[in-house]
Coordinates of C-alpha atoms and ligand atoms in Angstrom, one line a residue:
X1350 CA -5.0 40.8 28.7
X1351 CA -7.0 38.5 26.5
X1352 CA -7.3 41.1 24.0
X1353 CA -3.2 40.9 24.8
X1354 CA -3.1 37.1 24.1
X1355 CA -5.4 36.9 21.1
X1356 CA -2.6 39.7 19.6
X1357 CA 0.1 37.5 20.3
X1358 CA -1.3 34.7 19.2
X1359 CA -2.4 36.2 16.1
X1360 CA 1.5 37.9 15.5
X1361 CA 3.0 34.7 16.2
X1362 CA 0.6 32.9 13.6
X1363 CA 1.3 35.8 10.6
X1364 CA 4.8 35.0 11.6
X1365 CA 4.4 31.1 11.2
X1366 CA 2.2 31.5 7.7
X1367 CA 5.3 33.9 6.5
X1368 CA 7.9 31.2 7.5
X1369 CA 6.2 28.7 5.7
X1370 CA 5.6 30.6 2.3
X1371 CA 8.8 31.7 2.5
X1372 CA 10.4 28.5 2.2
X1373 CA 8.3 28.0 -0.3
X1374 CA 9.7 31.3 -2.1
X1375 CA 13.4 30.5 -0.8
X1376 CA 13.5 27.4 -3.2
X1377 CA 14.3 26.2 0.1
X1378 CA 14.8 22.2 -0.8
X1379 CA 12.0 19.7 0.3
X1380 CA 13.1 17.1 2.4
X1381 CA 11.2 13.9 1.7
X1382 CA 11.7 11.1 3.8
X1383 CA 12.0 7.7 2.9
X1384 CA 11.3 5.2 5.7
X1385 CA 11.1 1.6 3.3
X1386 CA 12.1 -1.9 3.7
X1387 CA 15.9 -1.9 1.9
X1388 CA 16.5 -5.8 3.5
X1389 CA 15.0 -8.6 4.0
X1390 CA 11.9 -10.3 2.7
X1391 CA 10.1 -6.9 1.4
X1392 CA 13.5 -5.2 -0.1
X1393 CA 11.9 -5.6 -3.7
X1394 CA 8.4 -3.6 -2.5
X1395 CA 10.4 -1.0 -1.0
X1396 CA 12.8 -0.4 -3.8
X1397 CA 10.1 -0.8 -6.0
X1398 CA 8.2 1.7 -4.0
X1399 CA 11.1 4.4 -4.4
X1400 CA 11.2 3.7 -7.9
X1401 CA 7.5 4.8 -9.5
X1402 CA 8.3 7.8 -6.5
X1403 CA 11.6 9.2 -8.3
X1404 CA 9.7 7.9 -11.6
X1405 CA 7.0 10.4 -10.9
X1406 CA 8.7 13.7 -9.5
X1407 CA 11.4 13.1 -12.4
X1408 CA 8.3 13.8 -15.1
X1409 CA 8.0 16.8 -13.1
X1410 CA 11.4 18.1 -13.7
X1411 CA 12.7 16.8 -10.5
X1412 CA 10.7 19.5 -8.4
X1413 CA 7.3 19.4 -7.5
X1414 CA 5.2 23.2 -6.3
X1415 CA 8.2 24.4 -7.5
X1416 CA 10.7 22.8 -4.7
X1417 CA 13.0 20.6 -5.8
X1418 CA 13.6 17.6 -3.4
X1419 CA 16.1 16.6 -1.3
X1420 CA 15.8 12.1 -0.1
X1421 CA 16.9 10.9 3.4
X1422 CA 16.7 7.3 3.7
X1423 CA 16.1 4.8 6.4
X1424 CA 16.1 1.3 6.2
X1425 CA 12.9 0.2 8.5
X1426 CA 14.0 -3.7 8.3
X1427 CA 10.0 -4.5 8.3
X1428 CA 11.3 -4.8 11.8
X1429 CA 8.1 -2.7 14.1
X1430 CA 9.7 -3.4 17.1
X1431 CA 12.3 -0.7 16.0
X1432 CA 9.4 2.0 13.8
X1433 CA 9.4 4.6 16.6
X1434 CA 13.3 4.4 16.9
X1435 CA 13.5 4.7 13.1
X1436 CA 10.9 7.6 11.7
X1437 CA 11.6 9.6 14.4
X1438 CA 15.2 9.8 12.6
X1439 CA 13.6 11.0 9.6
X1440 CA 10.8 13.1 12.4
X1441 CA 13.2 14.7 14.7
X1442 CA 16.7 14.5 13.1
X1443 CA 16.5 15.1 9.4
X1444 CA 13.4 17.4 9.9
X1445 CA 12.1 15.7 6.8
X1446 CA 8.9 18.1 5.6
X1447 CA 6.5 14.7 4.9
X1448 CA 7.6 11.3 5.4
X1449 CA 6.8 8.4 2.6
X1450 CA 6.7 4.7 3.9
X1451 CA 6.0 2.1 4.5
X1452 CA 5.0 -1.6 3.5
X1453 CA 4.6 -3.6 6.8
X1454 CA 1.3 -2.5 8.4
X1455 CA 2.7 -3.4 11.9
X1456 CA 5.4 -0.8 10.6
X1457 CA 3.0 1.8 9.6
X1458 CA 0.8 1.9 12.6
X1459 CA 4.0 3.4 15.0
X1460 CA 4.6 5.7 12.1
X1461 CA 0.8 7.3 11.7
X1462 CA 1.1 7.3 15.7
X1463 CA 4.4 9.6 15.6
X1464 CA 2.8 11.7 12.5
X1465 CA -0.3 12.5 13.8
X1466 CA 1.6 13.5 17.3
X1467 CA 4.1 15.3 15.9
X1468 CA 1.7 16.8 13.2
X1469 CA 4.5 15.5 10.2
X1470 CA 2.4 14.6 6.8
X1471 CA 2.1 10.9 5.9
X1472 CA 2.2 9.3 2.2
X1473 CA 1.6 5.5 3.2
X1474 CA 2.5 3.9 -0.4
X1475 CA 1.9 0.4 0.7
X1476 CA 1.0 -1.0 4.3
X1477 CA -2.9 -1.9 4.4
X1478 CA -3.6 -1.5 8.1
X1479 CA -7.4 -1.3 8.2
X1480 CA -6.5 0.9 11.3
X1481 CA -4.1 3.5 9.2
X1482 CA -6.9 5.0 7.6
X1483 CA -9.8 3.6 10.6
X1484 CA -9.6 4.7 14.2
X1485 CA -6.0 6.2 13.6
X1486 CA -6.8 8.3 10.5
X1487 CA -6.3 12.3 10.6
X1488 CA -5.6 15.1 8.2
X1489 CA -2.2 14.9 8.1
X1490 CA -2.2 11.0 6.8
X1491 CA -2.9 10.1 3.4
X1492 CA -2.3 6.4 1.6
X1493 CA -1.8 5.6 -1.9
X1494 CA -2.5 1.9 -1.7
X1495 CA -5.2 0.2 -0.9
X1496 CA -6.7 -1.5 2.9
X1497 CA -6.2 -5.0 3.3
X1498 CA -9.8 -5.7 3.4
X1499 CA -10.2 -4.3 0.2
X1500 CA -7.5 -5.9 -1.2
X1501 CA -9.6 -9.9 0.1
X1502 CA -13.2 -9.4 0.5
X1503 CA -13.7 -9.5 -3.2
X1504 CA -11.6 -12.9 -3.6
X1505 CA -13.9 -13.8 -0.6
X1506 CA -17.4 -13.2 -2.8
X1507 CA -15.9 -14.9 -6.1
X1508 CA -14.8 -17.6 -4.3
X1509 CA -18.3 -18.9 -3.7
X1510 CA -20.0 -16.9 -6.0
X1511 CA -18.4 -17.5 -9.5
X1512 CA -16.2 -20.3 -8.2
X1513 CA -18.6 -21.8 -6.4
X1514 CA -16.5 -23.2 -3.5
X1515 CA -17.9 -24.4 -0.2
X1516 CA -14.7 -24.7 2.3
X1517 CA -11.7 -22.5 2.5
X1518 CA -8.7 -22.1 4.9
X1519 CA -6.6 -19.1 4.5
X1520 CA -2.8 -19.0 5.7
X1521 CA -0.6 -15.8 6.0
X1522 CA 2.1 -14.3 8.5
X1523 CA 0.8 -13.8 12.2
X1524 CA 0.5 -9.8 12.0
X1525 CA -2.4 -7.6 11.1
X1526 CA -1.7 -7.4 6.9
X1527 CA -2.4 -10.8 7.0
X1528 CA -5.2 -11.5 10.1
X1529 CA -7.1 -8.4 8.0
X1530 CA -6.5 -9.7 4.6
X1531 CA -7.3 -13.1 5.1
X1532 CA -10.2 -11.6 7.4
X1533 CA -11.6 -10.0 4.4
X1534 CA -11.7 -13.2 2.2
X1535 CA -13.3 -14.9 4.8
X1536 CA -16.4 -12.0 5.5
X1537 CA -17.0 -12.0 1.7
X1538 CA -16.6 -15.5 1.8
X1539 CA -19.5 -16.4 4.6
X1540 CA -21.7 -13.9 3.2
X1541 CA -22.0 -15.7 0.4
X1542 CA -22.7 -19.0 1.8
X1543 CA -19.2 -20.3 2.0
X1544 CA -17.8 -21.5 5.3
X1545 CA -13.7 -20.5 6.7
X1546 CA -12.9 -24.2 8.2
X1547 CA -9.9 -23.3 9.5
X1548 CA -7.7 -20.4 9.1
X1549 CA -3.4 -21.4 10.2
X1550 CA -1.0 -18.9 10.1
X1551 CA 3.0 -18.6 11.3
X1552 CA 4.9 -16.3 12.8
X1553 CA 6.3 -13.2 10.1
X1554 CA 8.7 -13.7 8.4
X1555 CA 9.3 -17.6 8.4
X1556 CA 8.5 -19.2 5.2
X1557 CA 9.0 -23.0 6.8
X1558 CA 5.4 -23.9 5.0
X1559 CA 5.5 -27.6 5.4
X1560 CA 3.5 -28.9 8.3
X1561 CA 1.1 -26.2 7.3
X1562 CA 0.5 -27.8 4.1
X1563 CA 0.3 -31.1 5.8
X1564 CA -2.5 -29.1 7.5
X1565 CA -3.7 -28.3 4.7
X1566 CA -3.4 -31.2 2.1
X1567 CA -5.4 -33.9 5.6
X1568 CA -8.2 -31.3 5.6
X1569 CA -9.1 -31.0 2.2
X1570 CA -10.7 -27.8 1.5
X1571 CA -12.1 -26.9 -1.2
X1572 CA -10.4 -23.6 -1.7
X1573 CA -7.1 -22.4 0.3
X1574 CA -6.9 -18.5 0.1
X1575 CA -3.1 -17.2 1.2
X1576 CA -1.3 -14.0 1.9
X1577 CA 2.2 -13.5 1.3
X1578 CA 4.0 -11.1 -0.8
X1579 CA 8.1 -10.4 -1.9
X1580 CA 10.2 -13.5 -0.7
X1581 CA 8.1 -15.3 1.0
X1582 CA 5.1 -14.8 -1.8
X1583 CA 7.9 -16.8 -4.0
X1584 CA 8.8 -19.7 -1.8
X1585 CA 5.1 -20.2 -1.0
X1586 CA 3.4 -20.5 -4.3
X1587 CA 6.2 -22.7 -5.4
X1588 CA 6.0 -24.9 -2.0
X1589 CA 2.6 -24.9 -2.7
X1590 CA 3.2 -26.5 -6.3
X1591 CA 5.9 -28.8 -5.4
X1592 CA 3.3 -30.3 -2.9
X1593 CA 1.2 -30.8 -5.3
X1594 CA -1.6 -28.7 -4.0
X1595 CA -2.0 -27.0 -7.0
X1596 CA -3.4 -29.7 -8.6
X1597 CA -6.2 -30.1 -6.6
X1598 CA -6.9 -27.1 -4.2
X1599 CA -6.9 -23.9 -5.9
X1600 CA -5.4 -21.2 -4.3
X1601 CA -6.7 -17.9 -4.6
X1602 CA -4.5 -14.2 -2.6
X1603 CA -4.7 -11.3 -2.9
X1604 CA -2.6 -10.1 -6.1
X1605 CA 0.6 -9.5 -3.5
X1606 CA 0.9 -13.7 -3.9
X1607 CA 1.5 -12.9 -7.4
X1608 CA 3.1 -9.8 -8.0
X1609 CA 6.4 -9.0 -8.7
X1610 CA 6.9 -12.4 -8.1
X1611 CA 6.2 -14.1 -11.5
X1612 CA 9.7 -14.7 -12.8
X1613 CA 10.4 -16.2 -10.1
X1614 CA 7.8 -18.4 -9.3
X1615 CA 7.6 -19.8 -12.7
X1616 CA 5.5 -22.6 -13.1
X1617 CA 4.7 -22.9 -9.6
X1618 CA 2.1 -20.1 -10.6
X1619 CA 0.5 -20.5 -13.7
X1620 CA -3.4 -20.6 -13.3
X1621 CA -3.6 -18.4 -9.8
X1622 CA -6.9 -16.4 -9.3
X1623 CA -6.4 -13.1 -7.1
X1624 CA -7.6 -10.0 -6.2
X1625 CA -6.0 -6.8 -6.4
X1626 CA -6.4 -3.0 -7.8
X1627 CA -3.8 -3.2 -10.4
X1628 CA -3.0 -5.9 -13.0
X1629 CA -0.3 -6.0 -15.6
X1630 CA -2.6 -6.2 -18.9
X1631 CA -5.1 -3.0 -18.5
X1632 CA -6.4 -1.0 -20.7
X1633 CA -5.4 2.1 -19.3
X1634 CA -3.4 4.7 -21.1
X1635 CA -2.1 6.1 -18.7
X1636 CA -0.4 2.6 -17.5
X1637 CA 0.4 1.9 -20.9
X1638 CA 3.0 4.9 -20.9
X1639 CA 3.9 4.4 -17.0
X1640 CA 4.9 0.8 -17.3
X1641 CA 7.1 2.2 -20.9
X1642 CA 8.6 4.8 -18.4
X1643 CA 9.3 2.5 -15.6
X1644 CA 11.2 -0.5 -17.7
X1645 CA 13.1 1.9 -19.1
X1646 CA 14.7 4.1 -16.4
X1647 CA 14.7 0.7 -14.2
X1648 CA 15.7 -2.1 -16.3
X1649 CA 12.5 -3.8 -14.2
X1650 CA 9.3 -4.8 -15.1
X1651 CA 6.8 -2.1 -13.3
X1652 CA 4.3 -3.9 -10.9
X1653 CA 2.4 -3.0 -8.0
X1654 CA 4.4 -1.0 -5.8
X1655 CA 5.9 0.7 -8.3
X1656 CA 2.3 2.3 -9.2
X1657 CA 1.8 3.2 -4.7
X1658 CA 4.8 4.6 -4.7
X1659 CA 4.1 6.9 -8.5
X1660 CA 1.0 8.2 -7.4
X1661 CA 2.6 8.7 -3.6
X1662 CA 4.1 11.6 -5.5
X1663 CA 1.0 12.9 -7.7
X1664 CA -0.7 12.7 -4.4
X1665 CA 1.5 14.9 -2.7
X1666 CA 1.8 17.0 -5.6
X1667 CA -1.3 18.0 -5.9
X1668 CA -1.9 18.6 -2.0
X1669 CA 1.7 21.1 -2.8
X1670 CA 0.2 22.8 -6.0
X1671 CA -2.5 23.5 -3.6
X1672 CA -0.2 25.2 -1.0
X1673 CA 2.6 27.4 -3.4
X1674 CA 4.6 24.7 -1.5
X1675 CA 3.8 25.6 1.7
X1676 CA 3.3 22.1 3.8
X1677 CA 2.3 23.9 6.9
X1678 CA -0.8 24.2 5.1
X1679 CA -2.1 21.3 5.9
X1680 CA -6.2 22.2 6.0
X1681 CA -6.2 22.8 2.7
X1682 CA -3.4 20.4 1.4
X1683 CA -5.8 17.9 2.5
X1684 CA -9.1 19.7 0.7
X1685 CA -7.5 19.5 -2.8
X1686 CA -5.9 16.0 -2.1
X1687 CA -9.9 15.3 -1.4
X1688 CA -11.4 16.9 -4.5
X1689 CA -8.9 15.8 -6.8
X1690 CA -8.8 12.8 -9.4
X1691 CA -6.0 11.0 -9.2
X1692 CA -4.8 10.1 -12.9
X1693 CA -2.7 6.4 -12.0
X1694 CA -1.9 3.8 -14.3
X1695 CA -4.3 1.5 -12.3
X1696 CA -7.0 3.9 -13.6
X1697 CA -9.1 6.7 -12.1
X1698 CA -9.2 7.2 -8.3
X1699 CA -10.1 9.2 -5.7
X1700 CA -9.7 9.2 -1.6
X1701 CA -12.4 8.9 0.5
X1702 CA -12.9 11.3 3.2
X1703 CA -10.6 8.8 5.1
X1704 CA -7.7 9.4 2.7
X1705 CA -7.7 5.8 1.3
X1706 CA -8.2 5.3 -2.4
X1707 CA -11.7 4.5 -3.4
X1708 CA -10.9 2.0 -6.8
X1709 CA -11.6 -0.5 -8.6
X1710 CA -10.7 -4.1 -7.4
X1711 CA -9.8 -6.8 -10.8
X1712 CA -9.8 -10.8 -11.2
X1713 CA -6.6 -11.8 -11.9
X1714 CA -5.4 -14.8 -13.4
X1715 CA -1.7 -15.9 -13.9
X1716 CA -1.3 -16.3 -17.2
X1717 CA 2.9 -16.5 -17.9
X1718 CA 4.7 -13.8 -16.7
X1719 CA 1.5 -11.5 -16.1
X1720 CA -1.2 -10.8 -13.7
X1721 CA -4.1 -11.2 -16.3
X1722 CA -7.3 -9.1 -15.9
X1723 CA -10.5 -11.2 -16.3
X1724 CA -12.9 -8.7 -14.4
X1725 CA -13.7 -6.4 -12.6
X1726 CA -14.6 -7.9 -8.7
X1727 CA -15.5 -5.2 -7.5
X1728 CA -16.4 -1.1 -9.2
X1729 CA -15.2 2.0 -7.1
X1730 CA -14.8 -0.4 -4.4
X1731 CA -14.6 2.2 -0.9
X1732 CA -12.7 1.5 2.6
X1733 CA -15.5 1.5 5.5
X1734 CA -13.2 3.1 7.4
X1735 CA -14.4 1.5 10.6
X1736 CA -13.9 4.1 13.1
X1737 CA -12.1 6.9 11.4
X1738 CA -14.0 10.6 12.6
X1739 CA -12.2 12.7 10.0
Ligands
PHB3254 C1 1.2 -4.7 5.5 O1 2.0 -5.5 5.7 O2 0.6 -4.4 5.2 C2 1.5 -5.9 3.7 C3 3.1 -5.9 2.7 C4 3.1 -6.0 1.4 C5 2.2 -6.3 1.1 C6 1.1 -6.0 1.2 C7 0.9 -5.2 2.5 O3 1.6 -6.8 -0.6

């Protein structure tokens, strides 16, 4: 009985393996599901990620591991309430081989749950939710961007140690990304002897900042740390300056506050210090080539989101090459990605065991239309991956 069952299992496994490699050899297209915000405050971020991803694929002659790509797109509207239904359109209806998404941490957590349950490959090209490469980490889940903790911890250290600030307030949208970034800032700031006196929030994606700005003006902390991104970041930075606060209370942020936004923020953003794994004037040859190619292809200046999309495709290529295009071979795919060094526009990075980039975090200062590097806040910073059992 046992041997009969074992034989059947072995045969089934062999048939499964054959079907997998047959996909690759028959030249069947690789189905890539892009689940990104194509409406709302994060629209520009979704578009930049898609641009970056497609730029990398085009540089490979339109194929990855010999397979042409077929794209399936879903607008997730940055709405966690619709996330499970949206990701299942890609998993169950379109039967994609890999999902690339998304920007919003709340949506990404639902995607990670669905990817884990269905054992679908997921590459997260932005959302920093600490849980995705923490308690929810999995062999089939990868991130090409950052963890929320990673983006903001160093800013706290710099604000206390270098900028000599003693007290700070934080302001953000009340959801995972904002909470995790402002808490990471607090962790770094207080470790160096500073004190976060108050953490204020408003619901995502509201942009009625006035009451909170009035509260900051009255409290007069030495500094403010903010996380906002996309359209919301443009409005926040302009409102902060319009209230005159940029003259009295220095504003710091994770780099999303000023990335892909400077054209619209103009004078209001000048001089703002932020931390991020990318900047506009890196002395990285790969970056020079990337920026030229991106600007030529899309008639747009690249930003961190374009880089993350580009590197999501790069991670996919490395994994697929190792399994000759057969996405069924998840452990071999993961092993190749874990061993690789990625030649990214941000500089070289590797993947941690929890599948989050181990990368330099730059200190940047807004100067004209650029986030210019003024130092390295943390060298080869790894996310602590609290709760990951990979
Ligand atoms: C997130 O929700 O994780 C998020 C969104 C936009 C950003 C960064 C992080 O720019």
